[in-house]
């Protein structure tokens, strides 16, 4: 990923000018909130924060500055340690890339995970930010095995609400795949058992990418596609793929690939529309046929009638 070398020091001045963010333990209806660490540094707490007006990037910069400012209240701790500096902040499409100083790598494992959860969940609450990526001195953040952490949103973190992060739940979801002739979608009911730390919208997309589990129906999404993020805001589900998605791998109508995703998500979640993005950008069309620039509603006219499946 190419990254502009915009000095964060310049944007800090702007953020300081805009900043009027006083944190308060009391959260009222309609208040903006950020996430901080609890006093024991074992979990997260929501803290009311009065944010200034401004563009998406300006708000993100203000939030990051606030998260690195030592808390006056002893009941919570600022997520970003004082020695860790935010060097750069850049918004591309709906993806915010935050670059930290090398001191980030010295943060202990548990504190780092809490810090990451607090920062990401605070930032994705801002309209216009669908996912966040971390870099350290310009290099992608990796986990303990050296695997890039990649894009993150609030679906990647489980709030401490008393339920175990390792708890599992079962459900039946409806997925739409292609028929044999590749000109209609076919409904498939699938029983799933999944961890509580994965959102249902993300689960649906991942199951579509895995392909059908029954014979007589066929996959719709290029198997080499990488899913970057899935998040839902204001009843719009944002599904972000890499550019491989735009390359069809099967002899089916292009509309089937797009609407297998849209119809499955609208059927199985609270979303009413689906916005498919490519690397965070909406200025794309699938196979030069289906316009992806706007959120799409379900199209059940593409679904084969039951008698056609018999």
Short mmCIF file of C-alpha atoms in Angstrom, two decimals, residues 35-38 41-46 79 113-119 121 157-160:
data_model
loop_
_atom_site.label_atom_id
_atom_site.label_comp_id
_atom_site.label_asym_id
_atom_site.label_seq_id
_atom_site.Cartn_x
_atom_site.Cartn_y
_atom_site.Cartn_z
CA UNK A 35 -13.00 3.68 24.68
CA UNK A 36 -10.42 3.75 27.45
CA UNK A 37 -8.87 1.10 29.67
CA UNK A 38 -10.35 0.41 33.07
CA UNK A 41 -6.10 -2.33 32.68
CA UNK A 42 -7.99 -5.60 32.20
CA UNK A 43 -10.81 -4.36 30.00
CA UNK A 44 -12.40 -1.38 28.29
CA UNK A 45 -14.78 1.29 29.50
CA UNK A 46 -16.83 3.79 27.52
CA UNK A 79 -5.29 3.52 25.74
CA UNK A 113 -4.60 -5.97 22.49
CA UNK A 114 -6.65 -3.70 24.73
CA UNK A 115 -5.08 -0.62 23.17
CA UNK A 116 -5.87 -1.89 19.69
CA UNK A 117 -9.47 -2.67 20.63
CA UNK A 118 -9.97 0.74 22.26
CA UNK A 119 -8.47 2.70 19.37
CA UNK A 121 -13.69 0.87 18.37
CA UNK A 157 -13.48 -7.22 19.15
CA UNK A 158 -15.86 -8.54 21.75
CA UNK A 159 -17.05 -6.12 24.40
CA UNK A 160 -16.76 -7.36 27.96
#
